[in-house]
RNA sequence: GCUGAAGUGGUGGAACUGGUAGACACGCAGGACUUAAAAUCCUGUUCGCCUUAAAGCGAGUGCGGGUUCGAUUCCCGCCUUCAGUACCA
């Protein structure tokens, strides 16, 4: 029989499922390997052809590793909490759990069609209570922990309480809120329980804090940053305003430095590491205090008397060039500092900046504006009085929300000083053209800088820091751009937060009460009073168990966890086998110690600063508490590129009035007419040629359509866009599988180009891949498609073809160059076809080598070759024997002045002198030299001969 | 603006440490088989010039320089595209 991919693929997919071929054990004599894919959100649109790209790559890798003798964990699951299902629920009233279930079933069917070697017994769904029980449990651990800077790790909050009881908080070095007053053990002991809880909340790794959120009044809901475009909601285009709200936050900043350091130990793509470094945004500098001028202090209220302005700078060396201070308009001291004379001006300015949208702020990035408070601060080293201004180029959220302005060294300060006529003091003899722009050079020697005059940058910095510390006016300080992560959404379809409120303070529910199950609600919208949807749940209150409680009931937290909660630890759940999931732990210690961490993680780079940062954070936290063993969760990560859509267009002719006619003109002739380009379904276009009959049938109004053709064909226009339903450019893997089979789809997606590169989808080359598989099938069959292999000893050429591919595929897979192996398979099969090879010795090994790429056809042939069904996945990858590739002759390219002219067969054992003789006496070479004698001959053994004339 | 990645035939792409640029595949052209079509197979296919043909000559990896016997690969400057980020003191 000819290659019957439909039967073969169905048969083997069924076999693998029935026999649980890829179910993996947490025990094995073989070494372990964990291959993970970023799990999908099951959207209603189903998989398109771009989704499986990474999954195919990881599946090839997983199958290859199995052949190489590894015990491979290769699981799949669903990140099934999320907004689209909730949006759909709001519109239709259908419970998101039902939508999600339907979508998952569809995804599963599509994934099964492609022949992945997933261990489905370990599937996870983040929206499943048995899963989110542990997401909630991790939240509780975070609530019960604080970050100790002395040990540089998270520790139980109970340990902190003992310290407070023994010696207060003077000696505690923690990552915490800033506004914690010092107290002694004695003071602690007399505090009320609520006061204690209030203080502890400032230390906990997850805590409540007032944060600004994107509030959309029209939708009655909070939006994520990426749901807001230019101040309007992406969906619906309603205005969005900034609103302060009490929100759960995660103290990820405690881990900033470890997240940064850890990057050096993991194998991630350099651009991704760079993105994380920028996101963390570590800057080394100094905090400097500027006290307020005495005349001002007299007029201040008692509360502000000991206040000073603290700034953060990365260029403490430029301190003598600081000629004014600038505060963010939101800075807490602005009101106190504003003199009566300046009050009107300052208030007007603050009002102005509040009105400016993000967009406007960005648009006039070059223009600076500000207002003078009327007050002066004292320069800590020179003692001079310098004016204090406010300006919106200083951000309240970064550093201290105040800067010392050094106009000679910083361009924004320079612009500001120029605009408002403030002094620009040169501080280095290397600075140039200060009348035109700032010069931030670190070269040269300092001038106008008292203490450090004549010193270089390297010499000056320690001198300054020491002096500032001595004066108690400053200290070295490291600052991070990264902020603590908001951990809550005012939405329904997410994990409930296992917290109830008593006297306005949050308390955890009992661990034994987990999971706290998402309650039913009548509508998935916020309440009339603006509370999240969970407030609609009836009888959803917390009451303490009878031995502790007194029958009182309390309100639960009404927000739910954000999208990243469930995905920040899921790889550990995969480690637990189905049996172990019954145990009361997120994953048993033995399983974690066996699988340790993910060896290979494949996914999109869009998760660079979200998921991949949060996951590393939770992993480090779980390690601090001793629940997991590795500091980093993902040892190696590969970003697969995006597959873009390739849209096709037809051009409808407009009449003079601009009205559309029913005549369509081919792309090459469209410029002769007035036309409207219309998207046309890419599935009825092949090589840009429109299937006119299919087009006519696609819509009733096209039935009578007329066409102006070129060369008898209708040629469509092409554009690369995102793949989406509305652009009619979605290609579903199902269609490809139906037409060519899963093995062709797998090979073709790899053949398209390097895995990491983004590329538009097109099926132009798919025929070639399909033909290759038929050719491969034919190697095992005679002309009438009877299976036949011979037991004869292969020839040298046959061995050579085989061992070339054995080595090539090994090398390619190890460096994730899957596209090049597909080409090499084609070359190999072409060679063996030319050699009329039918030898079992060759073909059986080739089956094993091709198996990771095309698992179905190889399984079928494996069994036809007489092997047991299902054993191919665990066969041995053939051993490469270099002996088969050794040649004793090589066709040396002979070039003259670097230009290739001819090839010359010369023994590989020949040395330079011998070769020179041979080359110079060659008739063709003589002809090229045209009587001239070469100056020099370059000879690289096995590579090239180059004559220099 | 800054950071990162990438620019190679008509198309997707290959060339792994500086050593035969365009492998492999698509498309296209021509041919075989066929009543015909599909399928399959064979031949050609970077561009330009010259030639009946064989052969030959020249140019060529975004652009301009450089290093080298030799550069798609290394260095300097520039252009374009994509991604991330956005007044970060």
Tab-separated table of C-alpha atoms in Angstrom, chain A residues 75 92 111 120 134 160 172 260 357 383 385 436 449 525 527 647 728 770 791 857 890 896 924:
chain	number	residue	atom	x	y	z
A	75	UNK	CA	3.605	16.817	30.571
A	92	UNK	CA	-23.964	35.040	27.915
A	111	UNK	CA	-3.214	18.201	20.482
A	120	UNK	CA	-1.551	12.982	30.090
A	134	UNK	CA	-1.985	24.505	46.483
A	160	UNK	CA	10.270	37.253	63.607
A	172	UNK	CA	15.970	43.304	62.543
A	260	UNK	CA	19.464	39.263	38.983
A	357	UNK	CA	-2.451	61.475	30.379
A	383	UNK	CA	26.415	74.581	52.726
A	385	UNK	CA	21.202	77.360	49.750
A	436	UNK	CA	24.536	73.541	24.076
A	449	UNK	CA	34.252	70.598	43.582
A	525	UNK	CA	-20.241	41.614	37.197
A	527	UNK	CA	-21.955	44.876	42.495
A	647	UNK	CA	-3.298	37.565	4.800
A	728	UNK	CA	-9.322	35.428	7.601
A	770	UNK	CA	4.926	15.346	2.135
A	791	UNK	CA	19.277	-8.780	4.888
A	857	UNK	CA	5.217	6.578	10.070
A	890	UNK	CA	39.177	15.037	-1.348
A	896	UNK	CA	43.362	31.903	-7.400
A	924	UNK	CA	44.059	23.420	-16.092
